[in-house]
Amino acid sequence: MSNAKTKKLPLAGIATGIAGGTAFGLITPIFPFAHTLGVTASSATIIRFIIGSLIMATVVLVTKSALAIPKNKILPLFSMGLLIFSVTVCYLSAVTYIPVSLGAILFYTYPVIVTVIDPLLQRRLPSFIQLGLSILAFTGITIALGTNIKELDWRGVLFVMGAAFSISGTLIISRSVVSHIPNLTIVFYVNIVATVLTCLYLFLDGNISLPDQWSDQWIGWSLSIAIALLYLLATLGQIATVNFVGPSRTAMLFNIEPVVTIMTAIIVLNETLNQAQIIGSLFVLSAVVISCYRPVRIPVS
C-alpha cells in the first residue's frame, strides 16, 4: 500500500477546477452559432488546436518555461496528446449515431471511472464517499439532460465510451507528469501532438469547411477563436487542478460543465429551465460542494 497524507482541498485547486469546467460548459452553447455559419466540428477542432499551439508557444517563450522534458515522461506526455485528440474524435463520431444529450450522459461516466481506477493504480481502495459523490453527480446529469433508451445505438455507445475512457486516461496519466514538468510546457506539447494527429485525421476524413465557405467570415472566425480560447483555458485548468488535487477530485469539479451549459443555454439561447434540469443541477452542485469540503489524499513518496 502506498503512503498518503490528507489535506484540506486548496482554494487554488477549486478555482482552477471550476474555471476549467465553466470554460468547457460555455463551448456547447456557442458552437451552434458557428455551425449555422458553416463552421463544421472538424474545422473548429483544427482551429482550436492550432490557435492553442500558437498561444502556448508564445507564452512558453515569454515566460521562458523549460521545454526540456525527462526522457521517462516523453511517452506519458505523448499519450496525453493522443488521448485528448481521441476524446474529440470519439465524441464527434458518437453524436452522429446517438443524441447529444445521451452522448453527454454516457460521457460523464468518466468521473466515476477515474474515482475507481486512479486509487487502484496507487494500490489503495477507492474512497466510497468520493465514489458516492461521483455517482450522485452522474445521477444529476442524467436527470437534467434526460434521454430515451430507445435512441441507443451501439456504435454511438462505443464511441462515447471511448471518449470517456480517453479523458479518464488523460487525467490519470497527468498525475505522473504534473510533478515533473511545468503546466505551461505540458499544455504546449499536448497541443502540438493533438494538432499533428488532427491534421492527419482531417486529411483522411475530409469533412472540413474553409473560411471562404462560411456565410459570415468575421463572425465565424470570432466564434471559432472564442471556442479555441475556451478549450485552452479548460485544458490549462484541468492540468493545474490535477496538480493541486489529483485526478479524482478534478473529475468531480469538472462535473460543473453540463450545469454551466444548461444555464448558458437559458440565458443566451432563451431555453426554458424545466423541473428535471433544476433537480439534476442541484444534485450535481451538491456533489461538487460536498467534495470541496472533503480533504484530499496526497501520495507520499
Coordinates of C-alpha atoms in Angstrom, one line a residue:
M1 CA 0.0 0.0 0.0
S2 CA 1.3 3.5 -0.9
N3 CA 1.7 6.1 1.9
A4 CA -0.5 9.1 1.7
K5 CA -1.4 12.2 3.7
T6 CA -4.6 14.2 3.7
K7 CA -5.0 17.9 3.5
K8 CA -7.8 20.5 3.1
L9 CA -8.8 21.0 -0.6
P10 CA -6.8 24.1 -1.7
L11 CA -8.8 27.1 -2.9
A12 CA -6.5 27.3 -5.9
G13 CA -7.5 23.8 -6.9
I14 CA -11.2 24.6 -6.5
A15 CA -10.8 27.8 -8.5
T16 CA -8.9 26.2 -11.4
G17 CA -11.4 23.3 -11.5
I18 CA -14.4 25.5 -11.5
A19 CA -12.8 27.8 -14.1
G20 CA -11.9 24.9 -16.4
G21 CA -15.3 23.2 -16.1
T22 CA -17.0 26.5 -16.8
A23 CA -14.9 27.1 -19.9
F24 CA -15.8 23.6 -21.2
G25 CA -19.5 24.3 -20.4
L26 CA -19.6 27.5 -22.4
I27 CA -18.4 25.9 -25.6
T28 CA -21.5 23.8 -26.2
P29 CA -23.9 26.8 -26.4
I30 CA -21.5 28.8 -28.6
F31 CA -20.8 26.2 -31.2
P32 CA -24.3 26.0 -32.7
F33 CA -24.0 29.7 -33.7
A34 CA -20.7 28.9 -35.5
H35 CA -22.3 25.8 -37.1
T36 CA -25.1 27.8 -38.6
L37 CA -22.5 29.9 -40.4
G38 CA -20.9 26.8 -42.0
V39 CA -18.2 26.1 -39.4
T40 CA -18.0 22.3 -39.1
A41 CA -16.9 20.5 -36.0
S42 CA -13.8 19.4 -37.8
S43 CA -13.0 23.0 -38.7
A44 CA -13.5 24.1 -35.1
T45 CA -11.3 21.3 -33.9
I46 CA -8.3 22.1 -36.1
I47 CA -8.6 25.8 -35.4
R48 CA -8.8 25.0 -31.7
F49 CA -5.5 23.1 -31.7
I50 CA -3.6 25.4 -34.0
I51 CA -4.5 28.5 -32.1
G52 CA -3.8 26.7 -28.8
S53 CA -0.4 25.7 -30.0
L54 CA 0.5 29.2 -31.2
I55 CA -0.6 30.8 -28.0
M56 CA 1.2 28.3 -25.8
A57 CA 4.3 28.7 -27.9
T58 CA 4.2 32.4 -27.3
V59 CA 3.5 32.0 -23.6
V60 CA 6.3 29.5 -23.2
L61 CA 8.8 31.8 -25.0
V62 CA 7.7 34.9 -23.0
T63 CA 7.8 33.1 -19.6
K64 CA 11.0 31.3 -20.6
S65 CA 9.5 28.0 -19.5
A66 CA 11.7 25.0 -19.8
L67 CA 11.0 22.9 -22.9
A68 CA 13.3 20.1 -22.0
I69 CA 11.4 17.1 -20.5
P70 CA 12.7 14.0 -18.7
K71 CA 13.1 11.0 -21.1
N72 CA 10.8 8.9 -19.0
K73 CA 8.0 11.5 -19.3
I74 CA 8.0 11.7 -23.2
L75 CA 5.7 8.7 -23.6
P76 CA 3.2 9.9 -20.9
L77 CA 3.2 13.4 -22.4
F78 CA 2.6 12.0 -26.0
S79 CA -0.1 9.7 -24.6
M80 CA -1.9 12.8 -23.1
G81 CA -1.9 14.5 -26.5
L82 CA -3.1 11.3 -28.2
L83 CA -5.9 10.8 -25.6
I84 CA -7.1 14.5 -25.9
F85 CA -7.3 14.0 -29.7
S86 CA -9.1 10.7 -29.1
V87 CA -11.7 12.5 -26.9
T88 CA -12.6 14.9 -29.7
V89 CA -12.8 12.3 -32.5
C90 CA -14.7 9.7 -30.4
Y91 CA -17.2 12.3 -29.1
L92 CA -17.9 13.9 -32.5
S93 CA -18.3 10.4 -34.0
A94 CA -20.6 9.3 -31.2
V95 CA -23.2 12.1 -31.7
T96 CA -23.6 11.1 -35.3
Y97 CA -25.3 7.9 -34.0
I98 CA -26.9 9.0 -30.8
P99 CA -28.5 12.2 -29.5
V100 CA -26.2 14.8 -27.9
S101 CA -27.9 14.6 -24.6
L102 CA -27.4 10.8 -24.4
G103 CA -23.8 11.2 -25.5
A104 CA -23.2 13.7 -22.7
I105 CA -24.8 11.4 -20.1
L106 CA -22.6 8.5 -21.1
F107 CA -19.5 10.7 -21.4
Y108 CA -19.9 11.8 -17.8
T109 CA -19.4 8.3 -16.5
Y110 CA -15.7 9.4 -16.6
P111 CA -15.6 10.9 -13.1
V112 CA -16.8 7.5 -11.8
I113 CA -14.2 5.7 -13.9
V114 CA -11.4 8.0 -12.6
T115 CA -12.6 7.7 -9.0
V116 CA -12.3 3.9 -9.2
I117 CA -9.2 3.4 -11.4
D118 CA -6.9 6.1 -10.1
P119 CA -6.7 4.9 -6.4
L120 CA -6.4 1.2 -7.6
L121 CA -3.3 2.2 -9.6
Q122 CA -1.9 3.7 -6.4
R123 CA -2.6 0.4 -4.7
R124 CA -5.4 1.6 -2.4
L125 CA -9.1 1.1 -2.4
P126 CA -11.3 3.8 -3.8
S127 CA -13.0 6.2 -1.4
F128 CA -16.5 5.1 -1.0
I129 CA -17.6 8.6 -0.1
Q130 CA -16.0 10.1 -3.2
L131 CA -17.4 7.3 -5.3
G132 CA -20.8 8.0 -3.9
L133 CA -20.5 11.7 -4.7
S134 CA -19.4 10.9 -8.3
I135 CA -22.5 8.7 -8.7
L136 CA -24.7 11.4 -7.2
A137 CA -23.3 13.9 -9.8
F138 CA -23.8 11.4 -12.6
T139 CA -27.4 10.8 -11.5
G140 CA -28.0 14.6 -11.5
I141 CA -26.6 14.9 -15.0
T142 CA -28.8 12.0 -16.2
I143 CA -31.9 13.7 -14.7
A144 CA -31.0 17.1 -16.0
L145 CA -30.3 16.0 -19.6
G146 CA -32.9 13.3 -19.9
T147 CA -32.9 10.7 -22.6
N148 CA -34.8 8.0 -24.4
I149 CA -33.3 4.5 -24.0
K150 CA -34.8 3.6 -27.4
E151 CA -32.4 6.1 -29.1
L152 CA -29.4 3.9 -28.1
D153 CA -27.1 2.8 -31.0
W154 CA -24.2 0.5 -30.0
R155 CA -21.9 2.3 -32.4
G156 CA -22.6 5.6 -30.7
V157 CA -22.2 4.0 -27.3
L158 CA -18.8 2.5 -28.2
F159 CA -17.6 5.9 -29.5
V160 CA -18.7 7.9 -26.5
M161 CA -17.3 5.3 -24.0
G162 CA -14.1 5.6 -26.0
A163 CA -14.2 9.3 -25.3
A164 CA -15.0 8.8 -21.6
F165 CA -12.1 6.4 -21.1
S166 CA -9.8 8.7 -23.1
I167 CA -10.5 11.7 -20.8
S168 CA -10.1 9.4 -17.8
G169 CA -6.7 8.3 -19.1
T170 CA -5.7 11.9 -19.6
L171 CA -6.5 12.8 -16.0
I172 CA -4.8 9.7 -14.6
I173 CA -1.7 9.9 -16.7
S174 CA -1.3 13.6 -15.9
R175 CA -0.8 12.8 -12.2
S176 CA 2.7 11.4 -13.1
V177 CA 3.5 14.3 -15.3
V178 CA 2.5 17.5 -13.5
S179 CA 5.0 17.0 -10.7
H180 CA 8.0 16.8 -13.2
I181 CA 7.0 19.2 -16.0
P182 CA 5.7 22.8 -15.7
N183 CA 2.0 23.1 -16.5
L184 CA 2.6 25.5 -19.4
T185 CA 5.1 23.2 -21.0
I186 CA 2.6 20.2 -20.7
V187 CA -0.2 22.1 -22.4
F188 CA 2.2 23.3 -25.2
Y189 CA 3.3 19.8 -26.0
V190 CA -0.1 18.3 -25.7
N191 CA -1.5 20.9 -28.2
I192 CA 1.4 20.1 -30.6
V193 CA 0.7 16.4 -30.6
A194 CA -3.1 16.9 -30.9
T195 CA -2.6 19.3 -33.8
V196 CA -0.5 16.9 -35.8
L197 CA -2.9 14.0 -35.1
T198 CA -5.9 16.1 -36.0
C199 CA -4.3 17.2 -39.3
L200 CA -3.7 13.6 -40.2
Y201 CA -7.2 12.7 -39.3
L202 CA -8.8 15.5 -41.3
F203 CA -6.7 14.6 -44.3
L204 CA -8.3 11.2 -44.2
D205 CA -11.8 12.4 -43.1
G206 CA -12.1 15.4 -45.4
N207 CA -15.1 16.9 -43.5
I208 CA -13.7 20.4 -43.1
S209 CA -15.1 23.7 -44.3
L210 CA -12.8 26.5 -45.3
P211 CA -13.4 30.1 -44.2
D212 CA -14.4 31.2 -47.7
Q213 CA -17.3 28.7 -47.4
W214 CA -18.7 30.4 -44.2
S215 CA -21.7 32.7 -44.6
D216 CA -20.1 35.4 -42.4
Q217 CA -16.3 35.0 -42.1
W218 CA -15.8 37.7 -39.4
I219 CA -18.4 36.2 -37.0
G220 CA -17.3 32.7 -38.0
W221 CA -13.7 33.4 -37.1
S222 CA -14.7 35.3 -33.9
L223 CA -16.7 32.3 -32.7
S224 CA -14.0 29.8 -33.7
I225 CA -11.4 31.8 -31.9
A226 CA -13.6 32.1 -28.8
I227 CA -14.1 28.3 -28.8
A228 CA -10.3 27.8 -29.1
L229 CA -9.6 30.1 -26.2
L230 CA -12.2 28.4 -24.0
Y231 CA -10.7 25.0 -24.8
L232 CA -7.2 26.3 -24.0
L233 CA -8.5 27.7 -20.7
A234 CA -10.2 24.5 -19.9
T235 CA -7.1 22.4 -20.6
L236 CA -4.9 24.7 -18.5
G237 CA -7.5 24.5 -15.7
Q238 CA -7.6 20.7 -16.0
I239 CA -3.8 20.2 -15.8
A240 CA -3.5 22.8 -13.0
T241 CA -6.3 21.2 -11.0
V242 CA -4.7 17.7 -11.2
N243 CA -1.5 19.3 -9.9
F244 CA -3.5 20.7 -6.9
V245 CA -6.0 18.0 -6.0
G246 CA -5.3 14.9 -8.1
P247 CA -7.4 13.2 -10.9
S248 CA -10.4 12.0 -8.9
R249 CA -11.2 15.4 -7.4
T250 CA -10.5 17.1 -10.7
A251 CA -13.1 14.9 -12.4
M252 CA -15.6 15.8 -9.7
L253 CA -15.1 19.6 -10.1
F254 CA -15.4 19.3 -13.9
N255 CA -19.0 17.9 -13.4
I256 CA -19.9 21.6 -13.2
E257 CA -19.7 21.7 -17.1
P258 CA -23.2 20.5 -18.0
V259 CA -24.8 22.7 -15.4
V260 CA -23.0 25.7 -16.9
T261 CA -24.1 24.6 -20.4
I262 CA -27.7 24.4 -19.2
M263 CA -27.6 27.9 -17.5
T264 CA -25.9 29.5 -20.5
A265 CA -28.4 28.0 -22.9
I266 CA -31.2 29.5 -20.8
I267 CA -29.6 33.0 -20.9
V268 CA -28.2 33.0 -24.4
L269 CA -30.5 30.7 -26.3
N270 CA -33.6 31.6 -24.4
E271 CA -34.3 28.0 -23.5
T272 CA -36.6 27.2 -20.6
L273 CA -35.4 25.6 -17.4
N274 CA -37.6 22.6 -16.6
Q275 CA -38.1 20.8 -13.3
A276 CA -35.8 17.9 -14.2
Q277 CA -33.0 20.3 -15.0
I278 CA -33.4 22.1 -11.7
I279 CA -33.4 18.8 -9.7
G280 CA -30.5 17.4 -11.7
S281 CA -28.4 20.6 -11.4
L282 CA -29.0 20.6 -7.7
F283 CA -27.7 17.0 -7.5
V284 CA -24.5 18.0 -9.3
L285 CA -23.9 21.2 -7.4
S286 CA -24.5 19.3 -4.1
A287 CA -21.9 16.7 -5.0
V288 CA -19.4 19.3 -6.1
V289 CA -19.8 21.4 -3.0
I290 CA -19.6 18.5 -0.6
S291 CA -16.5 17.3 -2.5
C292 CA -14.9 20.7 -2.0
Y293 CA -15.2 20.3 1.8
R294 CA -13.6 16.9 1.9
P295 CA -9.9 16.6 2.4
V296 CA -7.8 15.3 -0.5
R297 CA -5.3 12.5 -0.3
I298 CA -1.7 13.4 -1.4
P299 CA 0.6 10.5 -2.2
V300 CA 3.9 10.5 -0.3
S301 CA 7.0 9.1 -2.0

